[in-house]
Coordinates of C-alpha atoms in Angstrom, one line a residue:
Chain M
X876 CA 230.6 117.0 116.9
X877 CA 230.6 113.8 114.9
X878 CA 234.0 112.3 114.0
X879 CA 233.5 113.1 110.3
X880 CA 232.5 116.6 111.0
X881 CA 235.4 117.1 113.3
X882 CA 237.8 115.7 110.6
X883 CA 236.3 118.1 108.1
X884 CA 236.7 121.0 110.5
X885 CA 240.3 120.1 111.1
X886 CA 241.2 119.9 107.4
X887 CA 239.5 123.2 106.9
X888 CA 241.6 124.7 109.6
X889 CA 244.8 123.2 108.1
X890 CA 244.0 124.7 104.7
X891 CA 243.5 128.2 106.1
X892 CA 245.8 130.6 104.5
X893 CA 247.4 132.6 107.3
X894 CA 248.2 136.2 106.8
X895 CA 251.6 137.4 107.9
X896 CA 252.7 133.9 109.0
X897 CA 255.3 133.3 111.7
X898 CA 257.5 130.3 112.4
X899 CA 256.5 130.3 116.0
X900 CA 253.6 132.7 116.5
X901 CA 252.7 133.9 120.0
X902 CA 249.0 134.1 119.0
X903 CA 247.4 132.6 116.0
X904 CA 243.8 133.0 114.7
X905 CA 242.6 130.1 112.5
X906 CA 239.5 130.8 110.4
X907 CA 238.0 132.8 113.2
X908 CA 234.5 134.1 112.6
X909 CA 232.3 136.0 115.1
X910 CA 228.7 136.8 114.7
X911 CA 226.8 139.1 117.1
X912 CA 223.2 138.2 118.2
X913 CA 223.1 135.1 116.0
X914 CA 219.6 134.0 115.1
X915 CA 217.9 137.3 115.8
X916 CA 217.0 140.2 113.4
X917 CA 220.0 142.1 114.8
X918 CA 222.5 139.5 113.6
X919 CA 225.8 141.0 112.5
X920 CA 229.0 139.4 111.3
X921 CA 231.9 141.2 113.0
X922 CA 234.7 138.9 111.9
X923 CA 234.7 136.8 108.8
X924 CA 237.1 133.8 108.8
X925 CA 240.2 135.6 109.9
X926 CA 243.5 133.7 109.9
X927 CA 246.3 135.7 111.3
X928 CA 249.6 135.4 113.2
X929 CA 250.9 137.7 115.9
X930 CA 254.6 137.6 116.1
X931 CA 256.4 136.8 119.4
X932 CA 257.9 139.7 121.2
X933 CA 256.8 142.3 118.7
X934 CA 254.7 145.4 119.1
X935 CA 251.8 144.8 116.7
X936 CA 249.3 147.6 115.8
X937 CA 245.8 146.8 114.6
X938 CA 244.2 149.5 112.6
X939 CA 240.8 149.9 110.9
X940 CA 237.7 151.9 110.9
X941 CA 235.0 151.8 113.6
X942 CA 233.0 148.6 112.9
X943 CA 235.9 146.8 111.1
X944 CA 236.0 144.2 113.8
X945 CA 239.1 145.3 115.7
X946 CA 237.5 145.4 119.2
X947 CA 235.8 142.1 118.6
X948 CA 239.1 140.6 117.6
X949 CA 241.0 141.7 120.8
X950 CA 238.3 140.2 123.0
X951 CA 238.8 136.9 121.4
X952 CA 242.5 136.9 122.2
X953 CA 242.0 136.5 126.0
X954 CA 238.8 134.4 125.8
X955 CA 236.4 137.1 126.9
X956 CA 234.3 136.0 123.9
X957 CA 234.2 132.7 122.2
X958 CA 234.6 132.6 118.5
X959 CA 231.5 131.5 116.6
X960 CA 233.8 129.3 114.6
X961 CA 237.5 128.8 114.3
X962 CA 240.3 128.6 116.8
X963 CA 242.5 131.0 118.8
X964 CA 245.9 129.5 119.5
X965 CA 248.2 130.8 122.3
X966 CA 251.7 129.3 122.0
X967 CA 250.2 126.8 119.6
X968 CA 247.5 125.6 122.0
X969 CA 243.8 126.2 121.7
X970 CA 242.8 128.6 124.4
X971 CA 239.4 127.0 124.6
X972 CA 240.8 123.4 125.0
X973 CA 239.8 123.5 128.7
X974 CA 236.9 126.0 129.0
X975 CA 237.0 125.9 132.8
X976 CA 240.6 127.1 132.8
X977 CA 239.9 130.2 130.7
X978 CA 240.7 132.3 133.7
X979 CA 244.4 131.3 133.5
X980 CA 244.4 132.4 129.9
X981 CA 243.2 135.8 131.0
X982 CA 246.2 136.2 133.2
X983 CA 248.5 135.2 130.3
X984 CA 246.8 137.5 127.8
X985 CA 246.1 140.8 129.6
X986 CA 243.5 143.0 128.0
X987 CA 243.1 146.7 128.5
X988 CA 239.6 147.5 127.2
X989 CA 238.5 150.8 125.7
X990 CA 238.1 153.7 128.2
X991 CA 239.5 151.5 131.0
X992 CA 239.4 154.3 133.5
X993 CA 235.7 153.5 134.1
X994 CA 236.6 150.2 135.7
X995 CA 238.5 151.6 138.6
X996 CA 236.9 150.9 142.0
X997 CA 239.3 150.6 144.8
X998 CA 240.0 153.1 147.6
X999 CA 243.6 153.8 146.5
X1000 CA 245.5 153.7 143.3
X1001 CA 247.9 151.1 144.5
X1002 CA 245.0 148.8 145.7
X1003 CA 243.4 149.1 142.3
X1004 CA 246.5 148.2 140.4
X1005 CA 246.9 145.2 142.8
X1006 CA 243.4 143.8 142.0
X1007 CA 244.7 141.7 139.1
X1008 CA 247.8 140.3 140.9
X1009 CA 245.6 139.6 144.0
X1010 CA 243.3 137.5 141.9
X1011 CA 246.3 135.6 140.7
X1012 CA 246.9 134.6 144.3
X1013 CA 250.3 136.1 144.6
X1014 CA 252.1 136.9 147.9
X1015 CA 251.9 140.4 149.4
X1016 CA 255.6 141.2 148.7
X1017 CA 255.3 140.1 145.1
X1018 CA 252.2 142.2 144.6
X1019 CA 253.9 145.3 146.0
X1020 CA 256.9 144.8 143.7
X1021 CA 254.6 144.3 140.6
X1022 CA 252.5 147.3 141.5
X1023 CA 255.5 149.6 141.7
X1024 CA 257.0 148.2 138.5
X1025 CA 253.8 148.7 136.6
X1026 CA 253.4 152.2 138.0
X1027 CA 256.8 153.1 136.8
X1028 CA 256.2 151.8 133.3
X1029 CA 253.2 154.1 132.8
X1030 CA 254.8 157.0 134.6
X1031 CA 252.6 157.3 137.7
X1032 CA 254.4 159.3 140.4
X1033 CA 254.8 157.7 143.8
X1034 CA 252.8 160.4 145.6
X1035 CA 249.6 159.4 143.7
X1036 CA 249.7 155.8 144.8
X1037 CA 247.7 156.4 148.0
X1038 CA 245.1 158.7 146.5
X1039 CA 241.7 157.7 145.5
X1040 CA 241.6 156.8 141.8
X1041 CA 238.4 158.9 141.5
X1042 CA 240.3 162.1 142.3
X1043 CA 242.8 161.7 139.4
X1044 CA 242.6 163.4 136.0
X1045 CA 241.4 161.4 133.0
X1046 CA 244.8 160.7 131.7
X1047 CA 246.1 159.6 135.1
X1048 CA 243.1 157.3 135.6
X1049 CA 243.9 155.8 132.2
X1050 CA 247.4 155.1 133.3
X1051 CA 246.2 153.4 136.5
X1052 CA 244.0 151.1 134.5
X1053 CA 246.8 150.2 132.1
X1054 CA 249.1 149.6 135.1
X1055 CA 246.4 147.3 136.6
X1056 CA 246.8 144.9 133.6
X1057 CA 250.6 145.3 133.4
X1058 CA 251.0 144.3 137.0
X1059 CA 249.7 140.8 136.1
X1060 CA 252.8 140.5 133.9
X1061 CA 250.9 139.0 131.0
X1062 CA 252.8 137.3 128.3
X1063 CA 250.7 139.2 125.8
X1064 CA 249.5 142.7 126.6
X1065 CA 246.5 143.8 124.5
X1066 CA 245.4 147.4 124.5
X1067 CA 242.2 148.6 122.8
X1068 CA 242.5 152.3 121.9
X1069 CA 244.8 153.1 124.9
X1070 CA 245.2 156.8 123.9
X1071 CA 241.6 157.6 122.8
X1072 CA 240.5 161.0 124.0
X1073 CA 243.9 162.0 125.4
X1074 CA 245.8 165.1 124.4
X1075 CA 248.9 164.7 122.2
X1076 CA 251.2 164.8 125.2
X1077 CA 249.2 162.2 127.0
X1078 CA 249.1 160.0 123.9
X1079 CA 252.9 160.1 123.6
X1080 CA 253.5 159.4 127.2
X1081 CA 251.2 156.3 127.1
X1082 CA 252.6 155.0 123.9
X1083 CA 256.2 155.4 124.9
X1084 CA 255.4 153.7 128.2
X1085 CA 253.9 150.8 126.4
X1086 CA 256.9 150.6 124.0
X1087 CA 259.3 150.6 126.9
X1088 CA 257.3 147.8 128.5
X1089 CA 257.6 145.8 125.3
X1090 CA 261.3 146.4 124.9
X1091 CA 262.3 145.8 128.5
X1092 CA 260.1 142.8 129.3
X1093 CA 260.1 141.2 125.8
X1094 CA 256.4 140.7 126.0
X1095 CA 254.3 140.6 122.9
X1096 CA 252.1 143.7 122.8
X1097 CA 249.1 144.4 120.6
X1098 CA 247.7 147.9 120.3
X1099 CA 244.4 148.7 118.6
X1100 CA 244.1 152.2 117.2
X1101 CA 242.7 154.1 114.3
X1102 CA 245.5 156.7 114.4
X1103 CA 248.0 155.9 111.7
X1104 CA 250.5 158.4 113.0
X1105 CA 250.8 156.6 116.3
X1106 CA 251.0 153.2 114.7
X1107 CA 253.7 154.4 112.3
X1108 CA 255.7 155.7 115.1
X1109 CA 255.5 152.9 117.7
X1110 CA 254.7 149.6 116.1
X1111 CA 256.9 146.9 114.6
X1112 CA 254.1 145.1 112.8
X1113 CA 250.8 146.4 111.5
X1114 CA 247.5 144.6 110.8
X1115 CA 245.0 146.5 108.7
X1116 CA 241.3 145.5 109.2
X1117 CA 238.5 146.4 106.9
X1118 CA 235.0 145.0 106.5
X1119 CA 235.4 142.2 109.1
X1120 CA 238.5 140.9 107.4
X1121 CA 242.3 141.4 107.5
X1122 CA 243.1 143.6 104.6
X1123 CA 246.9 143.6 105.0
X1124 CA 249.4 142.5 107.7
X1125 CA 253.1 142.8 107.8
X1126 CA 256.0 144.7 109.1
X1127 CA 255.6 148.5 109.3
X1128 CA 257.8 149.0 106.2
X1129 CA 255.8 146.6 104.1
X1130 CA 252.5 148.1 105.1
X1131 CA 253.5 151.7 104.6
X1132 CA 255.1 151.0 101.3
X1133 CA 251.5 150.3 100.2
X1134 CA 250.2 153.7 101.3
X1135 CA 248.0 154.1 98.2
X1136 CA 246.2 150.9 99.1
X1137 CA 245.5 152.2 102.6
X1138 CA 244.1 155.4 101.1
X1139 CA 241.9 153.3 98.8
X1140 CA 240.0 151.8 101.7
X1141 CA 239.6 155.2 103.2
X1142 CA 242.2 154.9 106.0
X1143 CA 244.2 158.0 106.9
X1144 CA 247.9 157.6 106.1
X1145 CA 250.3 159.6 108.2
X1146 CA 250.5 163.2 106.9
X1147 CA 254.2 162.9 106.3
X1148 CA 253.6 159.9 104.0
X1149 CA 251.0 161.8 102.1
X1150 CA 253.5 164.6 101.6
X1151 CA 256.1 162.1 100.4
X1152 CA 253.6 160.6 97.9
X1153 CA 252.8 164.0 96.5
X1154 CA 256.5 164.8 96.1
X1155 CA 257.0 161.5 94.4
X1156 CA 254.4 162.5 91.9
X1157 CA 256.5 165.6 91.2
X1158 CA 259.5 163.5 90.5
X1159 CA 261.3 163.6 93.9
X1160 CA 262.0 160.1 95.1
X1161 CA 263.0 158.8 98.5
X1162 CA 265.0 155.7 99.1
X1163 CA 262.4 154.2 101.4
X1164 CA 258.8 154.8 102.5
X1165 CA 258.4 157.7 104.9
X1166 CA 256.0 157.4 107.8
X1167 CA 257.5 159.2 110.7
X1168 CA 258.6 162.8 111.0
X1169 CA 262.0 161.5 112.3
X1170 CA 262.7 159.5 109.1
X1171 CA 261.4 162.3 107.0
X1172 CA 263.8 164.8 108.5
X1173 CA 266.7 162.6 107.7
X1174 CA 265.5 161.9 104.2
X1175 CA 265.0 165.6 103.5
X1176 CA 268.3 166.5 105.0
X1177 CA 269.9 163.9 102.7
X1178 CA 268.1 165.3 99.7
X1179 CA 269.3 168.8 100.4
X1180 CA 272.9 167.7 101.1
X1181 CA 272.8 166.1 97.7
X1182 CA 271.4 169.3 96.2
X1183 CA 274.2 171.4 97.7
X1184 CA 276.8 168.8 96.7
X1185 CA 275.5 169.1 93.1
X1186 CA 276.4 172.8 93.3
X1187 CA 273.0 174.4 92.7
Chain N
X896 CA 223.3 139.7 130.5
X897 CA 222.7 138.9 126.8
X898 CA 219.1 138.4 125.7
X899 CA 217.9 140.8 128.3
X900 CA 214.2 140.7 127.6
X901 CA 212.6 143.5 129.6
X902 CA 210.8 145.8 127.4
X903 CA 212.4 144.5 124.2
X904 CA 210.9 146.0 121.1
X905 CA 210.8 143.6 118.3
X906 CA 210.7 145.4 114.9
X907 CA 208.3 143.9 112.4
X908 CA 205.6 145.1 110.1
X909 CA 202.3 144.1 111.5
X910 CA 198.9 145.7 112.1
X911 CA 199.6 145.8 115.8
X912 CA 202.9 147.5 115.3
X913 CA 201.1 150.3 113.3
X914 CA 198.4 150.9 115.9
X915 CA 198.4 154.1 117.9
X916 CA 200.3 153.5 121.1
X917 CA 197.5 155.1 123.2
X918 CA 195.1 152.6 121.7
X919 CA 197.5 149.8 122.5
X920 CA 197.7 150.9 126.2
X921 CA 193.9 150.9 126.4
X922 CA 193.8 147.5 124.6
X923 CA 196.2 146.0 127.0
X924 CA 194.2 147.2 130.0
X925 CA 191.0 145.8 128.4
X926 CA 192.7 142.6 127.7
X927 CA 193.8 142.1 131.3
X928 CA 190.3 143.0 132.5
X929 CA 188.8 140.4 130.0
X930 CA 191.2 137.7 131.3
X931 CA 189.9 138.4 134.8
X932 CA 186.3 138.3 133.7
X933 CA 186.5 134.7 132.4
X934 CA 184.3 132.6 134.5
X935 CA 183.9 129.3 132.8
X936 CA 185.5 126.8 130.5
X937 CA 184.3 128.2 127.2
X938 CA 185.3 131.7 128.2
X939 CA 188.8 130.4 128.8
X940 CA 188.7 128.7 125.4
X941 CA 187.9 132.1 123.8
X942 CA 190.8 133.7 125.8
X943 CA 193.3 131.1 124.5
X944 CA 192.0 131.6 120.9
X945 CA 192.5 135.3 121.3
X946 CA 196.0 134.9 122.6
X947 CA 196.9 132.7 119.6
X948 CA 195.2 135.2 117.3
X949 CA 197.3 138.1 118.7
X950 CA 200.5 136.1 118.3
X951 CA 199.7 135.4 114.7
X952 CA 198.7 138.9 113.8
X953 CA 201.6 140.6 115.6
X954 CA 204.2 138.5 113.6
X955 CA 206.3 138.0 116.8
X956 CA 208.2 134.7 116.5
X957 CA 207.0 132.2 119.1
X958 CA 210.6 131.8 120.2
X959 CA 210.8 135.4 121.2
X960 CA 207.4 135.3 122.9
X961 CA 208.4 132.2 124.9
X962 CA 211.3 134.1 126.3
X963 CA 209.0 136.5 128.2
X964 CA 206.9 133.6 129.4
X965 CA 210.0 131.7 130.6
X966 CA 210.8 134.4 133.1
X967 CA 207.4 133.9 134.8
X968 CA 207.2 130.1 134.6
X969 CA 208.0 129.7 138.3
X970 CA 205.3 132.0 139.5
X971 CA 202.8 130.4 137.1
X972 CA 203.5 126.9 138.2
X973 CA 203.6 127.9 141.9
X974 CA 200.2 129.6 141.7
X975 CA 198.7 126.7 139.9
X976 CA 200.0 124.1 142.3
X977 CA 198.8 126.1 145.3
X978 CA 195.4 126.3 143.7
X979 CA 195.2 122.5 143.3
X980 CA 195.5 122.0 147.1
X981 CA 193.5 125.0 148.1
X982 CA 190.3 124.1 146.4
X983 CA 187.5 122.5 148.3
X984 CA 184.1 121.4 147.1
X985 CA 181.8 120.6 150.1
X986 CA 179.5 118.3 148.3
X987 CA 181.8 116.6 145.8
X988 CA 183.9 113.4 146.0
X989 CA 187.6 114.2 146.1
X990 CA 189.7 112.6 143.3
X991 CA 192.4 111.9 145.7
X992 CA 192.4 112.0 149.5
X993 CA 195.5 111.4 151.6
X994 CA 195.4 112.5 155.2
X995 CA 194.6 116.2 155.1
X996 CA 195.3 116.6 151.4
X997 CA 192.3 116.4 149.2
X998 CA 192.4 117.0 145.5
X999 CA 189.1 117.8 143.7
X1000 CA 188.3 117.8 140.0
X1001 CA 187.4 121.5 140.4
X1002 CA 190.8 122.2 141.9
X1003 CA 192.5 120.8 138.8
X1004 CA 190.4 123.0 136.6
X1005 CA 191.0 125.9 138.8
X1006 CA 194.7 125.5 138.5
X1007 CA 194.4 125.2 134.7
X1008 CA 192.4 128.3 134.5
X1009 CA 194.8 130.3 136.6
X1010 CA 197.7 129.1 134.4
X1011 CA 195.8 130.1 131.2
X1012 CA 194.9 133.4 132.7
X1013 CA 198.4 134.4 133.6
X1014 CA 199.7 133.1 130.3
X1015 CA 197.1 135.1 128.4
X1016 CA 197.9 138.2 130.4
X1017 CA 201.6 137.9 129.8
X1018 CA 201.1 137.3 126.1
X1019 CA 198.5 140.0 125.7
X1020 CA 200.5 142.8 127.5
X1021 CA 203.8 141.8 126.0
X1022 CA 202.3 141.8 122.5
X1023 CA 200.4 145.1 122.9
X1024 CA 203.1 146.9 124.9
X1025 CA 206.6 145.6 124.9
X1026 CA 207.1 143.8 121.7
X1027 CA 205.2 146.0 119.2
X1028 CA 205.6 149.4 120.9
X1029 CA 208.9 151.2 121.3
X1030 CA 209.5 152.4 124.8
X1031 CA 209.5 156.0 123.6
X1032 CA 206.1 155.6 121.9
X1033 CA 204.9 154.0 125.1
X1034 CA 205.8 156.8 127.4
X1035 CA 204.4 159.3 124.9
X1036 CA 201.1 157.4 125.0
X1037 CA 201.1 157.3 128.8
X1038 CA 201.8 161.0 129.0
X1039 CA 198.8 161.6 126.7
X1040 CA 196.5 159.3 128.5
X1041 CA 197.4 160.8 131.9
X1042 CA 197.2 164.4 130.7
X1043 CA 193.8 165.0 132.4
X1044 CA 195.6 164.5 135.8
X1045 CA 197.6 167.7 135.1
X1046 CA 194.5 169.6 135.9
X1047 CA 194.8 168.5 139.5
X1048 CA 198.5 169.5 139.6
X1049 CA 200.0 166.0 139.0
X1050 CA 203.3 166.6 137.2
X1051 CA 202.5 164.3 134.3
X1052 CA 205.1 165.7 131.9
X1053 CA 207.9 165.4 134.5
X1054 CA 206.9 161.8 135.3
X1055 CA 206.8 161.0 131.6
X1056 CA 210.2 162.6 131.1
X1057 CA 211.6 160.6 134.0
X1058 CA 210.2 157.4 132.6
X1059 CA 211.6 158.2 129.1
X1060 CA 215.0 158.8 130.5
X1061 CA 214.9 155.7 132.7
X1062 CA 213.8 153.5 129.8
X1063 CA 216.4 155.2 127.5
X1064 CA 219.2 154.3 130.0
X1065 CA 218.3 150.7 130.7
X1066 CA 220.1 149.4 127.6
X1067 CA 223.0 151.8 128.2
X1068 CA 223.5 150.6 131.7
X1069 CA 223.1 147.0 130.8
X1070 CA 225.8 147.5 128.2
X1071 CA 228.0 149.3 130.7
X1072 CA 227.6 146.5 133.2
X1073 CA 228.6 144.0 130.5
X1074 CA 231.7 146.1 129.7
X1075 CA 232.7 146.6 133.3
X1076 CA 232.2 142.9 134.0
X1077 CA 234.4 142.0 131.0
X1078 CA 237.1 144.4 132.2
X1079 CA 237.1 142.9 135.7
X1080 CA 237.1 139.4 134.2
X1081 CA 240.2 140.4 132.2
X1082 CA 241.7 141.3 135.6
X1083 CA 240.9 137.8 136.9
X1084 CA 237.6 138.6 138.7
X1085 CA 235.4 135.5 139.0
X1086 CA 231.7 135.9 139.2
X1087 CA 230.5 132.4 138.7
X1088 CA 232.2 130.2 141.3
X1089 CA 232.5 130.2 145.1
X1090 CA 230.0 130.6 147.9
X1091 CA 227.0 133.1 147.7
X1092 CA 229.0 135.5 150.0
X1093 CA 232.1 135.5 147.9
X1094 CA 230.0 135.9 144.7
X1095 CA 228.3 138.9 146.2
X1096 CA 231.7 140.3 147.2
X1097 CA 232.9 139.7 143.6
X1098 CA 230.3 142.1 142.4
X1099 CA 231.7 145.1 144.3
X1100 CA 234.3 145.8 141.5
X1101 CA 231.3 146.0 139.1
X1102 CA 228.8 148.0 141.2
X1103 CA 231.2 150.8 142.3
X1104 CA 232.3 151.8 138.8
X1105 CA 228.7 151.3 137.6
X1106 CA 227.3 153.8 140.2
X1107 CA 230.1 156.2 139.5
X1108 CA 229.3 156.2 135.8
X1109 CA 225.6 156.4 136.4
X1110 CA 226.0 159.5 138.5
X1111 CA 228.4 161.0 135.9
X1112 CA 225.9 160.3 133.1
X1113 CA 223.1 161.8 135.1
X1114 CA 225.1 165.0 135.7
X1115 CA 226.1 165.2 132.0
X1116 CA 222.5 164.7 130.9
X1117 CA 221.2 167.4 133.2
X1118 CA 223.8 169.8 131.9
X1119 CA 223.0 168.9 128.3
X1120 CA 219.3 169.5 128.9
X1121 CA 220.0 172.8 130.6
X1122 CA 222.1 173.9 127.7
X1123 CA 219.2 173.2 125.4
X1124 CA 217.0 175.3 127.5
X1125 CA 214.8 172.5 128.9
X1126 CA 212.2 174.0 131.2
X1127 CA 209.6 171.3 131.7
X1128 CA 206.4 170.6 129.8
X1129 CA 204.9 174.0 129.5
X1130 CA 204.5 175.1 125.9
X1131 CA 206.6 172.2 124.7
X1132 CA 205.6 170.8 121.3
X1133 CA 206.0 167.2 120.1
X1134 CA 208.2 165.9 117.4
X1135 CA 205.9 163.0 116.7
X1136 CA 202.3 164.0 117.0
X1137 CA 200.0 161.1 117.8
X1138 CA 196.9 160.8 115.6
X1139 CA 194.1 158.2 115.7
X1140 CA 193.4 156.3 112.4
X1141 CA 190.5 154.2 111.3
X1142 CA 192.5 151.1 112.1
X1143 CA 192.7 152.2 115.8
X1144 CA 188.9 152.4 116.1
X1145 CA 188.6 149.0 114.3
X1146 CA 191.0 147.5 116.8
X1147 CA 189.1 149.1 119.7
X1148 CA 185.8 147.7 118.3
X1149 CA 187.4 144.2 118.0
X1150 CA 188.6 144.4 121.6
X1151 CA 185.2 145.5 122.8
X1152 CA 183.6 142.7 120.8
X1153 CA 186.0 140.2 122.5
X1154 CA 185.2 141.6 126.0
X1155 CA 181.5 141.5 125.2
X1156 CA 181.9 137.9 124.0
X1157 CA 183.5 136.8 127.3
X1158 CA 180.7 138.5 129.3
X1159 CA 178.1 136.8 127.1
X1160 CA 179.6 133.4 127.6
X1161 CA 179.7 134.1 131.4
X1162 CA 176.0 135.0 131.4
X1163 CA 175.1 131.9 129.3
X1164 CA 177.2 129.8 131.6
X1165 CA 175.5 131.1 134.7
X1166 CA 172.1 130.6 133.1
X1167 CA 172.6 127.0 132.0
X1168 CA 174.8 126.0 134.9
X1169 CA 177.9 125.1 133.0
X1170 CA 180.3 123.2 135.2
X1171 CA 183.8 124.1 136.2
X1172 CA 183.1 127.7 136.8
X1173 CA 185.3 129.7 139.1

């Protein structure tokens, strides 16, 4: 790149308006675009100059329709793909500053891809979880410790550890795969549709394991999903993607207080939020936006207490 | 794995795209035969002209076409170089003689001819078959053309079905390989550095899940076919029925004209003793 061009690119980056800015973001996307099959008839823009902050230590949910660019975005976080233009900053440093050391970035930003159970290959569950830490060059003891820690986060019972991963059920395989990334103790854990295709119990177990990991280790966690209910229940921050761009990003309260806007772009809002919106139309108002059943129960209880107190 | 060019259909709107796939299979065979018939310089000129003509008519960008040539460049150059040294003319003066290596003018021409022949063959077959014909249409055509063999109990339909399924799953498996490689890279696997041995070992975490999923897919597909009462080719009707159009016969006529032209040039060449024959 010529000096002038570089300068221009830098000013362009500086002028990027970041959505949901943070003082000290863990991850920052600056004007990131990604185009598939560039220069062929199959060319497709998957991300269109996205500038976004992921807040440190938070559990961030990314939601959007299929084809909105979610999965493309997460593969940029750990350098599996290179942005067509723009920068990805981890702790303020460009992850592509030293392309040869991108492997180190992948240990710092752990990515669990969609349907990760199909990547298992080792003879035993524990050996499979140990694959990542082994690649990091850790000592045997350290590896064992990390494998056990990760297994407990995802709720894998000890008696499964010596079985072949191919003999497990789908949900158990999924947990093994997630543990395989957690065992690398990444600073950022990114999960692409971690609960896709699981039954409700399996979903809850996986999400609460991830939440516990986030709270206990203080690591930044990013979850991609298209289930609003799950996002509403487990995330601190929510990023809404639509048409290769970030439509909205902010804390969970901020996003769900714009429930109508979510419906406008055709995203499902949690059922309980829809009920609250309908009630509001009928003149019943709630002090805050409702998005989990837990909140709703309290709010309804308060409403009825008020009613009884009023002596109906 | 990106830009995987085996059997890559290039959608465009051209006369060749619209030809009946059976006719394209026949045309490709005739084209290969024609390139082997070429005996002298002028026949090769006609071959080059025809390759250029095909490229223009098919509307395939040169860049795409070069990709399929690039894969064979080593073989082409290797064969050409071997031919330079192999050629001996008993009563001609060598252009260059050093110890046992003698290079003749005829050898240079020979190498050039071989190069042109392979090039034309690659361009011809990839234009007729891979770039302008979707794999499904191609297997359909092959099934049709081989149908007479069913009379002598060759399971033509089964072969065609196997080929269709194999072709159908190439992109799926390539995609799957990409995915698994990405997943293992995310766990710190390194496929690009280290000795040959360690790189081969690094592929184990890719190959095992790939095989596991290929078997799983095969099982699922078999079940799905069974559920839809698949029972082989007997009495089975086609969704897309192939029909010859006028343009197919015109194309066949042009191809025959081209083959005839090459034979005519060969005969003239032999009669008037044109040099640099093979």
